[in-house]
CSV table of C-alpha atoms in Angstrom, one decimal:
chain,number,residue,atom,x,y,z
A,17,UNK,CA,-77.1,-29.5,20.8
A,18,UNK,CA,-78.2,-32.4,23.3
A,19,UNK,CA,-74.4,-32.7,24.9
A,20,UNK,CA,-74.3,-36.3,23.1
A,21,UNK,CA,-72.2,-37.8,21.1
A,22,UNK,CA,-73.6,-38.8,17.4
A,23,UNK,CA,-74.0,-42.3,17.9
A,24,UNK,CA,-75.9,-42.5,21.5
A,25,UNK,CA,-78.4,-39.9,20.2
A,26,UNK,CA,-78.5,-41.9,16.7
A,27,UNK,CA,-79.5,-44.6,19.1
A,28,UNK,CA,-82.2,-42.7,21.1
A,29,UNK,CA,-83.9,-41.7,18.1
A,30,UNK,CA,-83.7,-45.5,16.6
A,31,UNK,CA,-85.5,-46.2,20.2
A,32,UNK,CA,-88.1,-43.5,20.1
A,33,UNK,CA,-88.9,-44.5,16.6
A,34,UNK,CA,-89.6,-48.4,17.8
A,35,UNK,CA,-92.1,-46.7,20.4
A,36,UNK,CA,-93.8,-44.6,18.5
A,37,UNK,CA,-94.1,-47.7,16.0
A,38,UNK,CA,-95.5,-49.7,19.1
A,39,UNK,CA,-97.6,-46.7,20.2
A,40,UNK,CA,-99.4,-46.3,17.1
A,41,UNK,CA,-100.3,-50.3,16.7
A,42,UNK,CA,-101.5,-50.4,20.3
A,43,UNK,CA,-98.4,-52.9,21.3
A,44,UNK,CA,-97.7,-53.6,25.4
A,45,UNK,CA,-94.8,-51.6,26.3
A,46,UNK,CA,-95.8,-51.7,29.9
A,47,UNK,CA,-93.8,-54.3,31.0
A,48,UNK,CA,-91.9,-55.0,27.1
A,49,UNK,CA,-88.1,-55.9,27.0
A,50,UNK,CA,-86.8,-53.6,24.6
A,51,UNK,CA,-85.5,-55.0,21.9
A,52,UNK,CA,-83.6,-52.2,20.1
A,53,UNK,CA,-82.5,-50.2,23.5
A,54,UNK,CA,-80.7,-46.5,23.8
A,55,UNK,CA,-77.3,-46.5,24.4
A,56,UNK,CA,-76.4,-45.2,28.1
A,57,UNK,CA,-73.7,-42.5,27.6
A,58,UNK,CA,-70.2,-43.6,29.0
A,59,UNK,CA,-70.1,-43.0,32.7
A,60,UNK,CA,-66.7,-41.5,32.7
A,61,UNK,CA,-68.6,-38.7,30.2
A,62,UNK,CA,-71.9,-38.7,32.5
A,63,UNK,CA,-72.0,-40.6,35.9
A,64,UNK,CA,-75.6,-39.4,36.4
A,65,UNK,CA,-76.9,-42.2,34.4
A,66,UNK,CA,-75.0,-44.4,37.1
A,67,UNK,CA,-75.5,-42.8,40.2
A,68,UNK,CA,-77.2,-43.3,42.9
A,69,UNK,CA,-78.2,-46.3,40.8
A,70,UNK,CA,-78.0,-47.7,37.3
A,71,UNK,CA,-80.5,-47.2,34.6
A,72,UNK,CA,-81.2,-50.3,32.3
A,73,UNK,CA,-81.8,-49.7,28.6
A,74,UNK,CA,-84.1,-52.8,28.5
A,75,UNK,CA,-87.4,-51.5,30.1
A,76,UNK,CA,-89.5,-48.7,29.8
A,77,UNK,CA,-88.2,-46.3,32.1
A,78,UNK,CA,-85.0,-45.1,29.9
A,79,UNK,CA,-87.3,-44.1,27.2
A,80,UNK,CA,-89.1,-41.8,29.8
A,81,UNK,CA,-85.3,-41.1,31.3
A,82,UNK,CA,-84.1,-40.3,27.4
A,83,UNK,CA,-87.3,-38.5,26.7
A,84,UNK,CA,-87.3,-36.0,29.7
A,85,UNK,CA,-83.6,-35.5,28.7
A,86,UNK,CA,-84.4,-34.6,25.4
A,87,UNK,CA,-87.5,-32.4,26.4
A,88,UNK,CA,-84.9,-30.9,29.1
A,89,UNK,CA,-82.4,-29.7,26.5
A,90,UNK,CA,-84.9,-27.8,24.0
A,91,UNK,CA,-87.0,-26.3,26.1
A,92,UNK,CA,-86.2,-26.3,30.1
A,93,UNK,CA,-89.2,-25.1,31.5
A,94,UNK,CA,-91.3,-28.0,30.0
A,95,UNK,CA,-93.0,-29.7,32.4
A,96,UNK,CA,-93.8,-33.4,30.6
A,97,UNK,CA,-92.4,-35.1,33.7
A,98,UNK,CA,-95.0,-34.2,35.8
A,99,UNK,CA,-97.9,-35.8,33.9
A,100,UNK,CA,-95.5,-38.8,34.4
A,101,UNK,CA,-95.8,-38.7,37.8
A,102,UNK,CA,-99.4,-37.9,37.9
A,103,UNK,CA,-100.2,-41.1,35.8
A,104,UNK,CA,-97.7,-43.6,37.7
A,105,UNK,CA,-99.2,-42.1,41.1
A,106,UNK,CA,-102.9,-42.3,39.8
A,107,UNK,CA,-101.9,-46.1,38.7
A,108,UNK,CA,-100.6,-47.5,42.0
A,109,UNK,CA,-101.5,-51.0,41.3
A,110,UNK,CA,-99.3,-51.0,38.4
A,111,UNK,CA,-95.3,-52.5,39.3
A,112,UNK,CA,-92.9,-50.2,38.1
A,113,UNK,CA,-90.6,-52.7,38.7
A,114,UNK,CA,-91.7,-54.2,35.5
A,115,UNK,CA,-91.3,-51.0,33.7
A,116,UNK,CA,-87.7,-50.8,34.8
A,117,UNK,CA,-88.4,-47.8,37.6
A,118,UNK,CA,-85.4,-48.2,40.3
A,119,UNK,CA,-86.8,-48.3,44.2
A,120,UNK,CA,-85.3,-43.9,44.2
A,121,UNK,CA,-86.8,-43.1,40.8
A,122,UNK,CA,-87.9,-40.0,41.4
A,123,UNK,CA,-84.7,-39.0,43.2
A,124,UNK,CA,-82.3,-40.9,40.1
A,125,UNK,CA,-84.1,-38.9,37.4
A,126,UNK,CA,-87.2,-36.8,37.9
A,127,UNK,CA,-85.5,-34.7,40.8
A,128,UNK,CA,-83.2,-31.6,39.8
A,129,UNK,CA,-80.3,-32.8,40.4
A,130,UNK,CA,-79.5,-34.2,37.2
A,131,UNK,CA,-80.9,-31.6,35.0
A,132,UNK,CA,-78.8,-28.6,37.7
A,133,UNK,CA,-76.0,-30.8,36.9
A,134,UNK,CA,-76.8,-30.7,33.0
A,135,UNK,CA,-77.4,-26.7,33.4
A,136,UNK,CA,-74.3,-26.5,34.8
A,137,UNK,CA,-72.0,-28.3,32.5
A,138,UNK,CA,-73.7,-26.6,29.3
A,139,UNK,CA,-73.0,-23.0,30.5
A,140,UNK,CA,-69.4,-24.3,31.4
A,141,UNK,CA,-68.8,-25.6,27.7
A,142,UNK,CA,-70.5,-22.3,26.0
A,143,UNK,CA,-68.6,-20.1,28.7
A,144,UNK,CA,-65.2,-21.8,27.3
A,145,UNK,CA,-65.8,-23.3,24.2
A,146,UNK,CA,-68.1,-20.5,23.0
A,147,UNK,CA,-65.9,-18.0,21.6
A,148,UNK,CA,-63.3,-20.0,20.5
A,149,UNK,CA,-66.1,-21.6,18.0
A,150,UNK,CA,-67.2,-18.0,17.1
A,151,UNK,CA,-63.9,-16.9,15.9
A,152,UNK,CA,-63.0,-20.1,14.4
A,153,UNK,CA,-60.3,-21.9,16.7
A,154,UNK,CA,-62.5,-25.0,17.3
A,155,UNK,CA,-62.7,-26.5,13.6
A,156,UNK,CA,-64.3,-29.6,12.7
A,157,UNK,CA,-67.8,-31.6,13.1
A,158,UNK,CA,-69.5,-31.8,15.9
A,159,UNK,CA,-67.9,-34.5,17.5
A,160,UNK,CA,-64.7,-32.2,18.2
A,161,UNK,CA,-66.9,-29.8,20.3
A,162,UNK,CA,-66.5,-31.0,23.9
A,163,UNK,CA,-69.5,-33.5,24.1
A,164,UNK,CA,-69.9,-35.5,27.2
């Protein structure tokens, strides 16, 4: 479980599928306007998408956002963000501006808070919701189970 509901994940995967597409026929994505973009979950669901500052689905940057949240949730000692870093700091010349990176980047995504707050709220949901689903008093699809 990513902690999403069906259709903003159905959309990350749609999004992921255009960039592979554009990755394996050598297409800009640099500094592309998406033109099939993630949905952001709701902010009343997840605020860290908001705070300290907005992330755009139209650039770049939210497929690396989405991405490391993906690679976050199955396995969380993955460490794919830091070649991220390693090739944006290696790169200076090129604007992340362009890609959609916010002026606190680091800080909005690639620092722990996000992912402690992530950690957090899945081992509140299993701690609750956990063994009412094992003995069967949470019924239905996966859209009943608590997403945020």
């Amino acid at each position: 479980e990513f902690h999403l509901y069906s259709n903003v994940l159905d959309s990350w995967l749609h999004t992921l599928n255009f960039i592979r597409n554009c990755c394996a026929h050598h297409c800009r994505l640099w500094n592309r306007e998406l033109p099939i973009s993630p949905i952001i979950p709701d902010k009343k669901h997840d605020k860290t998408w908001y705070e300290p500052a907005a992330i755009s689905n139209r650039r770049i940057f939210v497929v690396l956002t989405l991405t490391r949240y993906l690679l976050f949730w199955i396995d969380q000692k993955n460490e794919w963000h830091k070649t991220v870093i390693s090739l944006i700091e290696k790169n200076p010349e090129i604007p992340l501006s362009m890609m959609g990176f916010p002026k606190n980047w680091q800080d909005l995504f690639f620092g722990n808070k996000r992912l402690q707050q992530a950690t957090e709220v899945m081992f509140l949901f299993y701690v609750w919701a956990g063994p009412l689903i094992r003995m069967g008093a949470v019924r239905g699809g996966n859209q009943d189970r608590g997403r945020y």
